[in-house]
PDB file of C-alpha atoms in Angstrom:
ATOM      1  CA  UNK A   1     -21.249   1.909  32.356  1.00 62.00           C
ATOM      2  CA  UNK A   2     -18.320   2.510  30.011  1.00 60.00           C
ATOM      3  CA  UNK A   3     -18.673  -1.016  28.614  1.00 58.00           C
ATOM      4  CA  UNK A   4     -22.368  -0.522  27.881  1.00 59.00           C
ATOM      5  CA  UNK A   5     -21.660   2.780  26.145  1.00 58.00           C
ATOM      6  CA  UNK A   6     -18.921   1.190  24.028  1.00 53.00           C
ATOM      7  CA  UNK A   7     -21.210  -1.670  22.962  1.00 57.00           C
ATOM      8  CA  UNK A   8     -23.968   0.782  22.087  1.00 58.00           C
ATOM      9  CA  UNK A   9     -21.530   2.850  20.024  1.00 55.00           C
ATOM     10  CA  UNK A  10     -20.292  -0.259  18.196  1.00 54.00           C
ATOM     11  CA  UNK A  11     -23.865  -1.280  17.326  1.00 60.00           C
ATOM     12  CA  UNK A  12     -24.606   2.215  16.047  1.00 58.00           C
ATOM     13  CA  UNK A  13     -21.507   2.126  13.835  1.00 59.00           C
ATOM     14  CA  UNK A  14     -22.601  -1.178  12.332  1.00 59.00           C
ATOM     15  CA  UNK A  15     -26.073   0.190  11.596  1.00 56.00           C
ATOM     16  CA  UNK A  16     -24.756   3.500  10.233  1.00 62.00           C
ATOM     17  CA  UNK A  17     -22.350   1.937   7.739  1.00 69.00           C
ATOM     18  CA  UNK A  18     -25.100  -0.143   6.149  1.00 67.00           C
ATOM     19  CA  UNK A  19     -27.164   2.986   5.458  1.00 82.00           C
ATOM     20  CA  UNK A  20     -24.112   4.754   3.967  1.00 89.00           C
ATOM     21  CA  UNK A  21     -24.649   4.342   0.189  1.00 93.00           C
ATOM     22  CA  UNK A  22     -20.912   4.611  -0.580  1.00 94.00           C
ATOM     23  CA  UNK A  23     -19.988   1.923   1.939  1.00 93.00           C
ATOM     24  CA  UNK A  24     -22.843  -0.325   0.815  1.00 93.00           C
ATOM     25  CA  UNK A  25     -22.037   0.033  -2.890  1.00 92.00           C
ATOM     26  CA  UNK A  26     -18.372  -0.766  -2.366  1.00 92.00           C
ATOM     27  CA  UNK A  27     -19.088  -3.781  -0.199  1.00 92.00           C
ATOM     28  CA  UNK A  28     -21.481  -5.231  -2.759  1.00 91.00           C
ATOM     29  CA  UNK A  29     -19.096  -4.649  -5.658  1.00 91.00           C
ATOM     30  CA  UNK A  30     -16.122  -6.173  -3.817  1.00 88.00           C
ATOM     31  CA  UNK A  31     -18.183  -9.170  -2.750  1.00 85.00           C
ATOM     32  CA  UNK A  32     -19.512  -9.818  -6.253  1.00 81.00           C
ATOM     33  CA  UNK A  33     -16.380  -9.191  -8.317  1.00 69.00           C
ATOM     34  CA  UNK A  34     -13.030 -10.912  -8.253  1.00 51.00           C
ATOM     35  CA  UNK A  35     -10.271  -8.487  -7.258  1.00 45.00           C
ATOM     36  CA  UNK A  36      -7.824 -10.474  -9.368  1.00 47.00           C
ATOM     37  CA  UNK A  37      -9.242  -8.932 -12.520  1.00 41.00           C
ATOM     38  CA  UNK A  38      -8.429  -5.479 -11.195  1.00 41.00           C
ATOM     39  CA  UNK A  39      -4.953  -6.004  -9.788  1.00 42.00           C
ATOM     40  CA  UNK A  40      -3.556  -8.604 -12.108  1.00 44.00           C
ATOM     41  CA  UNK A  41      -0.033  -7.197 -12.088  1.00 47.00           C
ATOM     42  CA  UNK A  42       0.139  -7.978  -8.364  1.00 49.00           C
ATOM     43  CA  UNK A  43      -0.555 -11.665  -8.950  1.00 44.00           C
ATOM     44  CA  UNK A  44       2.033 -14.180  -9.918  1.00 44.00           C
ATOM     45  CA  UNK A  45       1.578 -15.555 -13.430  1.00 43.00           C
ATOM     46  CA  UNK A  46       1.178 -19.046 -12.026  1.00 48.00           C
ATOM     47  CA  UNK A  47      -0.412 -18.972  -8.545  1.00 50.00           C
ATOM     48  CA  UNK A  48      -0.720 -22.773  -8.406  1.00 53.00           C
ATOM     49  CA  UNK A  49       2.254 -23.070  -6.082  1.00 57.00           C
ATOM     50  CA  UNK A  50       0.680 -20.813  -3.494  1.00 57.00           C
ATOM     51  CA  UNK A  51      -1.392 -22.112  -0.581  1.00 59.00           C
ATOM     52  CA  UNK A  52      -5.149 -21.488  -0.790  1.00 67.00           C
ATOM     53  CA  UNK A  53      -6.528 -18.251   0.635  1.00 72.00           C
ATOM     54  CA  UNK A  54      -7.076 -18.579   4.379  1.00 74.00           C
ATOM     55  CA  UNK A  55     -10.683 -18.052   5.507  1.00 77.00           C
ATOM     56  CA  UNK A  56     -10.754 -14.962   7.695  1.00 76.00           C
ATOM     57  CA  UNK A  57     -12.273 -16.767  10.658  1.00 77.00           C
ATOM     58  CA  UNK A  58      -9.550 -19.451  10.608  1.00 86.00           C
ATOM     59  CA  UNK A  59      -6.550 -17.117  10.778  1.00 92.00           C
ATOM     60  CA  UNK A  60      -4.305 -16.753  13.776  1.00 95.00           C
ATOM     61  CA  UNK A  61      -5.133 -13.410  15.370  1.00 95.00           C
ATOM     62  CA  UNK A  62      -2.072 -11.266  16.123  1.00 96.00           C
ATOM     63  CA  UNK A  63      -2.598  -8.917  19.077  1.00 95.00           C
ATOM     64  CA  UNK A  64      -0.539  -5.983  17.850  1.00 95.00           C
ATOM     65  CA  UNK A  65      -1.834  -3.545  20.481  1.00 89.00           C
ATOM     66  CA  UNK A  66       0.435  -5.260  22.981  1.00 87.00           C
ATOM     67  CA  UNK A  67       3.405  -4.287  20.796  1.00 92.00           C
ATOM     68  CA  UNK A  68       2.665  -0.561  20.560  1.00 87.00           C
ATOM     69  CA  UNK A  69       5.734   1.667  20.469  1.00 85.00           C
ATOM     70  CA  UNK A  70       8.219  -0.747  18.884  1.00 93.00           C
ATOM     71  CA  UNK A  71       8.636  -2.863  15.766  1.00 97.00           C
ATOM     72  CA  UNK A  72       8.219  -6.632  16.037  1.00 97.00           C
ATOM     73  CA  UNK A  73       8.374  -9.599  13.677  1.00 98.00           C
ATOM     74  CA  UNK A  74       5.681 -12.247  13.879  1.00 98.00           C
ATOM     75  CA  UNK A  75       7.050 -15.301  15.751  1.00 96.00           C
ATOM     76  CA  UNK A  76       5.773 -17.814  13.192  1.00 96.00           C
ATOM     77  CA  UNK A  77       5.141 -15.970   9.917  1.00 97.00           C
ATOM     78  CA  UNK A  78       8.710 -14.857   9.291  1.00 96.00           C
ATOM     79  CA  UNK A  79       9.127 -11.641   7.351  1.00 98.00           C
ATOM     80  CA  UNK A  80       5.874 -10.127   8.644  1.00 98.00           C
ATOM     81  CA  UNK A  81       6.592  -6.977  10.662  1.00 98.00           C
ATOM     82  CA  UNK A  82       4.406  -4.546  12.576  1.00 98.00           C
ATOM     83  CA  UNK A  83       5.211  -1.197  14.198  1.00 98.00           C
ATOM     84  CA  UNK A  84       2.049   0.097  15.872  1.00 97.00           C
ATOM     85  CA  UNK A  85       2.051   3.859  16.318  1.00 96.00           C
ATOM     86  CA  UNK A  86       5.188   4.422  14.236  1.00 97.00           C
ATOM     87  CA  UNK A  87       3.732   7.674  12.855  1.00 97.00           C
ATOM     88  CA  UNK A  88       2.655  10.366  15.292  1.00 97.00           C
ATOM     89  CA  UNK A  89      -0.697  12.134  14.857  1.00 97.00           C
ATOM     90  CA  UNK A  90       1.197  15.269  13.785  1.00 98.00           C
ATOM     91  CA  UNK A  91       3.168  13.323  11.150  1.00 98.00           C
ATOM     92  CA  UNK A  92      -0.057  11.779   9.812  1.00 98.00           C
ATOM     93  CA  UNK A  93      -1.683  15.207   9.603  1.00 98.00           C
ATOM     94  CA  UNK A  94       1.364  16.666   7.830  1.00 98.00           C
ATOM     95  CA  UNK A  95       1.439  13.836   5.280  1.00 98.00           C
ATOM     96  CA  UNK A  96      -2.300  14.170   4.665  1.00 98.00           C
ATOM     97  CA  UNK A  97      -1.897  17.894   3.953  1.00 97.00           C
ATOM     98  CA  UNK A  98       1.100  17.270   1.681  1.00 97.00           C
ATOM     99  CA  UNK A  99      -0.835  14.686  -0.332  1.00 98.00           C
ATOM    100  CA  UNK A 100      -3.716  17.103  -0.804  1.00 98.00           C
ATOM    101  CA  UNK A 101      -1.340  19.756  -2.141  1.00 97.00           C
ATOM    102  CA  UNK A 102       0.545  17.278  -4.333  1.00 98.00           C
ATOM    103  CA  UNK A 103      -2.686  16.126  -6.002  1.00 98.00           C
ATOM    104  CA  UNK A 104      -4.144  19.630  -6.430  1.00 97.00           C
ATOM    105  CA  UNK A 105      -6.917  18.991  -3.937  1.00 97.00           C
ATOM    106  CA  UNK A 106      -7.380  15.294  -4.737  1.00 97.00           C
ATOM    107  CA  UNK A 107      -7.870  15.722  -8.476  1.00 98.00           C
ATOM    108  CA  UNK A 108      -8.367  12.444 -10.363  1.00 98.00           C
ATOM    109  CA  UNK A 109      -7.062  11.727 -13.854  1.00 98.00           C
ATOM    110  CA  UNK A 110      -9.865  11.340 -16.368  1.00 97.00           C
ATOM    111  CA  UNK A 111     -12.446  13.079 -14.185  1.00 97.00           C
ATOM    112  CA  UNK A 112     -13.840  16.617 -14.325  1.00 96.00           C
ATOM    113  CA  UNK A 113     -11.597  17.619 -17.184  1.00 97.00           C
ATOM    114  CA  UNK A 114      -8.339  16.371 -15.625  1.00 98.00           C
ATOM    115  CA  UNK A 115      -6.267  14.766 -18.413  1.00 97.00           C
ATOM    116  CA  UNK A 116      -4.869  11.259 -18.114  1.00 98.00           C
ATOM    117  CA  UNK A 117      -1.077  11.319 -18.036  1.00 97.00           C
ATOM    118  CA  UNK A 118       0.518   9.777 -21.095  1.00 96.00           C
ATOM    119  CA  UNK A 119       2.320   6.454 -20.925  1.00 97.00           C
ATOM    120  CA  UNK A 120       6.076   6.402 -21.400  1.00 95.00           C
ATOM    121  CA  UNK A 121       7.513   6.037 -24.874  1.00 94.00           C
ATOM    122  CA  UNK A 122       8.439   2.478 -25.790  1.00 92.00           C
ATOM    123  CA  UNK A 123      11.295   2.100 -25.186  1.00 92.00           C
ATOM    124  CA  UNK A 124      11.706   5.105 -22.883  1.00 94.00           C
ATOM    125  CA  UNK A 125      14.374   7.523 -24.162  1.00 95.00           C
ATOM    126  CA  UNK A 126      17.781   7.715 -22.526  1.00 95.00           C
ATOM    127  CA  UNK A 127      17.298  11.416 -21.733  1.00 96.00           C
ATOM    128  CA  UNK A 128      15.087  11.674 -18.640  1.00 96.00           C
ATOM    129  CA  UNK A 129      11.953  13.826 -18.752  1.00 96.00           C
ATOM    130  CA  UNK A 130      11.471  16.731 -16.361  1.00 97.00           C
ATOM    131  CA  UNK A 131      10.393  15.817 -12.861  1.00 97.00           C
ATOM    132  CA  UNK A 132       6.811  16.878 -12.161  1.00 98.00           C
ATOM    133  CA  UNK A 133       5.935  18.946  -9.087  1.00 97.00           C
ATOM    134  CA  UNK A 134       2.396  17.565  -8.823  1.00 97.00           C
ATOM    135  CA  UNK A 135       0.537  14.389  -9.795  1.00 98.00           C
ATOM    136  CA  UNK A 136      -3.145  13.521  -9.822  1.00 98.00           C
ATOM    137  CA  UNK A 137      -4.723  10.334  -8.518  1.00 98.00           C
ATOM    138  CA  UNK A 138      -5.182   7.469 -10.985  1.00 98.00           C
ATOM    139  CA  UNK A 139      -8.110   5.115 -10.493  1.00 97.00           C
ATOM    140  CA  UNK A 140      -6.857   1.558 -10.200  1.00 94.00           C
ATOM    141  CA  UNK A 141      -9.426  -1.099  -9.412  1.00 88.00           C
ATOM    142  CA  UNK A 142     -12.689  -0.416  -7.648  1.00 92.00           C
ATOM    143  CA  UNK A 143     -12.761   2.550  -5.238  1.00 95.00           C
ATOM    144  CA  UNK A 144      -8.957   2.661  -5.155  1.00 96.00           C
ATOM    145  CA  UNK A 145      -6.639   5.437  -6.365  1.00 98.00           C
ATOM    146  CA  UNK A 146      -2.852   5.717  -6.538  1.00 98.00           C
ATOM    147  CA  UNK A 147      -0.095   8.328  -6.945  1.00 98.00           C
ATOM    148  CA  UNK A 148       3.606   7.423  -7.430  1.00 98.00           C
ATOM    149  CA  UNK A 149       6.669   9.139  -6.013  1.00 98.00           C
ATOM    150  CA  UNK A 150      10.351   8.718  -6.676  1.00 98.00           C
ATOM    151  CA  UNK A 151      12.375   7.938  -3.527  1.00 98.00           C
ATOM    152  CA  UNK A 152      14.283  10.785  -1.906  1.00 97.00           C
ATOM    153  CA  UNK A 153      17.453   9.827  -3.778  1.00 96.00           C
ATOM    154  CA  UNK A 154      15.693   9.530  -7.137  1.00 97.00           C
ATOM    155  CA  UNK A 155      14.528   6.459  -9.034  1.00 97.00           C
ATOM    156  CA  UNK A 156      17.008   4.010 -10.565  1.00 95.00           C
ATOM    157  CA  UNK A 157      17.244   4.976 -14.257  1.00 95.00           C
ATOM    158  CA  UNK A 158      17.462   1.401 -15.542  1.00 94.00           C
ATOM    159  CA  UNK A 159      14.557   0.329 -13.316  1.00 95.00           C
ATOM    160  CA  UNK A 160      12.465   3.274 -14.553  1.00 96.00           C
ATOM    161  CA  UNK A 161      13.191   2.566 -18.217  1.00 95.00           C
ATOM    162  CA  UNK A 162      12.605  -1.160 -17.720  1.00 94.00           C
ATOM    163  CA  UNK A 163      10.037  -2.756 -15.384  1.00 94.00           C
ATOM    164  CA  UNK A 164       8.489   0.468 -14.047  1.00 95.00           C
ATOM    165  CA  UNK A 165       7.522   1.579 -17.561  1.00 95.00           C
ATOM    166  CA  UNK A 166       5.098  -1.379 -17.558  1.00 94.00           C
ATOM    167  CA  UNK A 167       3.530  -0.598 -14.170  1.00 95.00           C
ATOM    168  CA  UNK A 168      -0.175  -0.305 -14.935  1.00 94.00           C
ATOM    169  CA  UNK A 169      -1.144   0.981 -11.493  1.00 94.00           C
ATOM    170  CA  UNK A 170       0.584   4.223 -12.487  1.00 96.00           C
ATOM    171  CA  UNK A 171      -0.453   4.269 -16.130  1.00 96.00           C
ATOM    172  CA  UNK A 172       2.880   2.925 -17.468  1.00 97.00           C
ATOM    173  CA  UNK A 173       4.260   6.444 -17.097  1.00 98.00           C
ATOM    174  CA  UNK A 174       7.959   7.296 -17.091  1.00 98.00           C
ATOM    175  CA  UNK A 175       8.979   6.998 -13.442  1.00 98.00           C
ATOM    176  CA  UNK A 176      11.683   9.602 -13.952  1.00 98.00           C
ATOM    177  CA  UNK A 177       8.896  12.184 -14.378  1.00 98.00           C
ATOM    178  CA  UNK A 178       7.190  11.290 -11.099  1.00 98.00           C
ATOM    179  CA  UNK A 179       7.423  13.845  -8.285  1.00 98.00           C
ATOM    180  CA  UNK A 180      10.427  13.164  -6.067  1.00 98.00           C
ATOM    181  CA  UNK A 181      10.191  12.698  -2.342  1.00 98.00           C
ATOM    182  CA  UNK A 182      13.432  14.638  -2.116  1.00 96.00           C
ATOM    183  CA  UNK A 183      11.687  17.719  -3.525  1.00 96.00           C
ATOM    184  CA  UNK A 184       8.573  17.475  -1.358  1.00 95.00           C
ATOM    185  CA  UNK A 185       8.733  20.423   1.019  1.00 90.00           C
ATOM    186  CA  UNK A 186       6.985  21.126   4.327  1.00 91.00           C
ATOM    187  CA  UNK A 187       6.366  18.842   7.277  1.00 95.00           C
ATOM    188  CA  UNK A 188       4.721  16.160   5.163  1.00 97.00           C
ATOM    189  CA  UNK A 189       7.867  15.758   3.070  1.00 97.00           C
ATOM    190  CA  UNK A 190      10.005  15.526   6.190  1.00 98.00           C
ATOM    191  CA  UNK A 191       7.680  12.916   7.691  1.00 98.00           C
ATOM    192  CA  UNK A 192       7.736  10.813   4.510  1.00 98.00           C
ATOM    193  CA  UNK A 193      11.535  10.977   4.265  1.00 98.00           C
ATOM    194  CA  UNK A 194      11.795   9.825   7.882  1.00 98.00           C
ATOM    195  CA  UNK A 195       9.320   7.039   7.073  1.00 98.00           C
ATOM    196  CA  UNK A 196      11.416   5.954   4.076  1.00 98.00           C
ATOM    197  CA  UNK A 197      14.395   5.395   6.367  1.00 98.00           C
ATOM    198  CA  UNK A 198      12.432   3.838   9.238  1.00 98.00           C
ATOM    199  CA  UNK A 199      12.619   0.113   8.388  1.00 97.00           C
ATOM    200  CA  UNK A 200      16.419   0.073   8.019  1.00 97.00           C
ATOM    201  CA  UNK A 201      16.693   0.915  11.710  1.00 97.00           C
ATOM    202  CA  UNK A 202      13.445  -0.345  13.257  1.00 97.00           C
ATOM    203  CA  UNK A 203      13.302  -3.604  11.259  1.00 98.00           C
ATOM    204  CA  UNK A 204      17.006  -3.983  10.566  1.00 97.00           C
ATOM    205  CA  UNK A 205      17.014  -7.778  10.257  1.00 96.00           C
ATOM    206  CA  UNK A 206      14.699  -7.557   7.276  1.00 96.00           C
ATOM    207  CA  UNK A 207      15.442  -4.135   5.762  1.00 97.00           C
ATOM    208  CA  UNK A 208      18.987  -2.982   6.491  1.00 95.00           C
ATOM    209  CA  UNK A 209      20.901  -2.447   3.241  1.00 94.00           C
ATOM    210  CA  UNK A 210      17.803  -2.329   1.042  1.00 95.00           C
ATOM    211  CA  UNK A 211      17.548   0.813  -1.144  1.00 95.00           C
ATOM    212  CA  UNK A 212      14.102   2.426  -1.536  1.00 97.00           C
ATOM    213  CA  UNK A 213      12.831   1.939  -5.099  1.00 97.00           C
ATOM    214  CA  UNK A 214       9.647   4.017  -5.209  1.00 98.00           C
ATOM    215  CA  UNK A 215       6.643   5.096  -3.152  1.00 98.00           C
ATOM    216  CA  UNK A 216       2.913   4.700  -3.744  1.00 98.00           C
ATOM    217  CA  UNK A 217       0.281   6.886  -2.151  1.00 98.00           C
ATOM    218  CA  UNK A 218      -2.992   4.971  -2.005  1.00 97.00           C
ATOM    219  CA  UNK A 219      -6.594   5.866  -1.264  1.00 98.00           C
ATOM    220  CA  UNK A 220      -9.113   3.119  -0.523  1.00 97.00           C
ATOM    221  CA  UNK A 221     -12.731   4.145  -0.101  1.00 96.00           C
ATOM    222  CA  UNK A 222     -14.759   2.879   2.833  1.00 95.00           C
ATOM    223  CA  UNK A 223     -16.379  -0.485   2.192  1.00 94.00           C
ATOM    224  CA  UNK A 224     -13.831  -1.426  -0.474  1.00 94.00           C
ATOM    225  CA  UNK A 225     -11.121  -4.033  -0.067  1.00 94.00           C
ATOM    226  CA  UNK A 226      -7.891  -5.149  -1.722  1.00 93.00           C
ATOM    227  CA  UNK A 227      -8.126  -8.799  -2.627  1.00 90.00           C
ATOM    228  CA  UNK A 228      -5.648 -11.566  -1.907  1.00 91.00           C
ATOM    229  CA  UNK A 229      -2.486 -11.233  -3.983  1.00 91.00           C
ATOM    230  CA  UNK A 230       1.275 -11.676  -4.097  1.00 93.00           C
ATOM    231  CA  UNK A 231       3.012  -8.597  -5.492  1.00 94.00           C
ATOM    232  CA  UNK A 232       4.567  -9.112  -8.909  1.00 90.00           C
ATOM    233  CA  UNK A 233       8.295  -9.764  -8.803  1.00 88.00           C
ATOM    234  CA  UNK A 234       9.502  -7.447 -11.555  1.00 88.00           C
ATOM    235  CA  UNK A 235       8.032  -4.215 -10.186  1.00 92.00           C
ATOM    236  CA  UNK A 236       6.960  -5.025  -6.648  1.00 94.00           C
ATOM    237  CA  UNK A 237      10.302  -4.823  -4.847  1.00 95.00           C
ATOM    238  CA  UNK A 238      11.975  -7.362  -2.590  1.00 95.00           C
ATOM    239  CA  UNK A 239      10.520  -5.869   0.587  1.00 97.00           C
ATOM    240  CA  UNK A 240       7.410  -3.740   1.115  1.00 98.00           C
ATOM    241  CA  UNK A 241       6.355  -1.370   3.894  1.00 98.00           C
ATOM    242  CA  UNK A 242       2.929   0.257   4.287  1.00 98.00           C
ATOM    243  CA  UNK A 243       2.003   3.065   6.682  1.00 98.00           C
ATOM    244  CA  UNK A 244      -1.632   3.906   7.443  1.00 98.00           C
ATOM    245  CA  UNK A 245      -1.905   7.703   7.403  1.00 98.00           C
ATOM    246  CA  UNK A 246      -5.649   8.137   7.953  1.00 97.00           C
ATOM    247  CA  UNK A 247      -8.791   6.043   8.110  1.00 94.00           C
ATOM    248  CA  UNK A 248      -7.235   3.192  10.069  1.00 83.00           C
ATOM    249  CA  UNK A 249      -9.325   0.569  11.772  1.00 85.00           C
ATOM    250  CA  UNK A 250      -9.297  -2.238   9.206  1.00 92.00           C
ATOM    251  CA  UNK A 251      -7.943  -5.771   9.213  1.00 95.00           C
ATOM    252  CA  UNK A 252      -5.023  -7.085   7.174  1.00 97.00           C
ATOM    253  CA  UNK A 253      -4.278 -10.742   6.458  1.00 96.00           C
ATOM    254  CA  UNK A 254      -0.843 -12.118   5.589  1.00 97.00           C
ATOM    255  CA  UNK A 255      -0.893 -15.862   4.988  1.00 95.00           C
ATOM    256  CA  UNK A 256      -2.634 -17.384   7.975  1.00 95.00           C
ATOM    257  CA  UNK A 257      -2.182 -14.347  10.225  1.00 97.00           C
ATOM    258  CA  UNK A 258      -4.641 -11.475  10.575  1.00 97.00           C
ATOM    259  CA  UNK A 259      -4.260  -8.264  12.560  1.00 97.00           C
ATOM    260  CA  UNK A 260      -5.917  -4.879  12.893  1.00 96.00           C
ATOM    261  CA  UNK A 261      -4.154  -1.689  11.849  1.00 96.00           C
ATOM    262  CA  UNK A 262      -4.937   1.811  13.053  1.00 96.00           C
ATOM    263  CA  UNK A 263      -3.916   5.256  11.872  1.00 97.00           C
ATOM    264  CA  UNK A 264      -0.177   5.681  12.416  1.00 97.00           C
ATOM    265  CA  UNK A 265       0.604   1.960  12.231  1.00 97.00           C
ATOM    266  CA  UNK A 266       3.250   0.520   9.903  1.00 98.00           C
ATOM    267  CA  UNK A 267       3.393  -3.070   8.657  1.00 98.00           C
ATOM    268  CA  UNK A 268       5.922  -4.653   6.336  1.00 98.00           C
ATOM    269  CA  UNK A 269       6.613  -7.791   4.299  1.00 98.00           C
ATOM    270  CA  UNK A 270       9.938  -9.325   3.328  1.00 97.00           C
ATOM    271  CA  UNK A 271      11.266 -12.814   2.766  1.00 95.00           C
ATOM    272  CA  UNK A 272       8.641 -15.521   3.141  1.00 96.00           C
ATOM    273  CA  UNK A 273       5.858 -13.084   4.014  1.00 97.00           C
ATOM    274  CA  UNK A 274       6.463 -11.208   0.777  1.00 96.00           C
ATOM    275  CA  UNK A 275       7.088 -14.131  -1.613  1.00 94.00           C
ATOM    276  CA  UNK A 276       5.560 -17.319  -0.232  1.00 94.00           C
ATOM    277  CA  UNK A 277       2.103 -16.294   1.001  1.00 94.00           C
ATOM    278  CA  UNK A 278      -0.560 -13.910  -0.213  1.00 94.00           C
ATOM    279  CA  UNK A 279      -1.958 -10.911   1.636  1.00 95.00           C
ATOM    280  CA  UNK A 280      -5.083  -8.764   1.521  1.00 94.00           C
ATOM    281  CA  UNK A 281      -6.671  -5.693   3.102  1.00 95.00           C
ATOM    282  CA  UNK A 282     -10.224  -6.106   4.358  1.00 93.00           C
ATOM    283  CA  UNK A 283     -12.797  -3.343   4.092  1.00 93.00           C
ATOM    284  CA  UNK A 284     -12.921  -0.558   6.664  1.00 93.00           C
ATOM    285  CA  UNK A 285     -15.594   1.868   7.847  1.00 93.00           C
ATOM    286  CA  UNK A 286     -13.587   4.958   6.842  1.00 95.00           C
ATOM    287  CA  UNK A 287     -11.799   6.158   3.718  1.00 96.00           C
ATOM    288  CA  UNK A 288      -8.167   5.076   4.081  1.00 97.00           C
ATOM    289  CA  UNK A 289      -5.013   6.916   3.019  1.00 98.00           C
ATOM    290  CA  UNK A 290      -1.793   4.929   3.109  1.00 98.00           C
ATOM    291  CA  UNK A 291       1.786   5.064   1.850  1.00 98.00           C
ATOM    292  CA  UNK A 292       3.534   1.981   0.473  1.00 98.00           C
ATOM    293  CA  UNK A 293       7.310   2.056   0.011  1.00 98.00           C
ATOM    294  CA  UNK A 294       9.047  -0.657  -1.980  1.00 98.00           C
ATOM    295  CA  UNK A 295      12.668  -1.628  -1.375  1.00 97.00           C
ATOM    296  CA  UNK A 296      15.283  -3.463  -3.403  1.00 95.00           C
ATOM    297  CA  UNK A 297      17.680  -6.304  -2.727  1.00 93.00           C
ATOM    298  CA  UNK A 298      20.771  -6.451  -0.569  1.00 87.00           C
ATOM    299  CA  UNK A 299      23.599  -6.038  -3.060  1.00 78.00           C
ATOM    300  CA  UNK A 300      25.349  -9.210  -4.143  1.00 77.00           C
ATOM    301  CA  UNK A 301      23.142 -11.247  -1.807  1.00 74.00           C
ATOM    302  CA  UNK A 302      20.025 -10.296  -3.775  1.00 79.00           C
ATOM    303  CA  UNK A 303      20.814  -7.819  -6.585  1.00 78.00           C
ATOM    304  CA  UNK A 304      17.298  -6.546  -7.242  1.00 80.00           C
ATOM    305  CA  UNK A 305      16.257  -4.952  -9.556  1.00 82.00           C
ATOM    306  CA  UNK A 306      19.528  -5.248 -11.523  1.00 67.00           C
ATOM    307  CA  UNK A 307      21.258  -7.364 -12.610  1.00 54.00           C
ATOM    308  CA  UNK A 308      18.741 -10.132 -13.092  1.00 46.00           C
TER     309      UNK A 308
END
């Protein structure tokens, strides 16, 4: 029967992943090491006011499949949004191709002769550097790589010369030199620009009026995870949206709520879900490519990042 075949396939997947040396190595490393040492800038300086990390098996399970085709906010964990299937398969494929071109075929800084990009001058000069057309992945944490992008309208100069110049996940580089989403051609650029504007319309209660600050392309290798954290206030934005471009099929926890994301799904944090509880990404069976877009405040209501 179809059910028997599905169960057999699931068992085979479980067996196969434990004989995959990459998956096994990453699982063991992430189990044995504290992620906080790798992503310290995403943790608050004093986490004592936060609730303890929820055990995975005690979380409320959010059935997001029932919500496919529209954005929805969790009924209890306010500020947690999900939009299953927000990106079409064609859009995901276009973004994947664009990322490969942008990174020169997934070149990694510091590997195989690829130089590490220099950190910004301290303080960064008033005259902006030239915008780069390409950018290589930077290893950040275990089995995790990142590439930054300016938003389509360009990065805020004061933000770039201030907090972003201390952003270790992108090597403390000058954000004004990052490739700009506005200059990214082809279908992948179009899909990312549409994604940048998505939350203002689809999740208007939480995102309308928030300017995009910057984008982060992220690769997470199979078996690896991103540990529990609250994104740092100075650089992390007031609202955060993540789209899974490939390698979906992993669980995400936000506070006491867990849910499964698939390729094409978008989830977002603002308000209490962004500031008052931690979140984490559990390991998956496939290499994952995602895009995180960070947004600012709502003018006089919340003038982030400036003035402070």
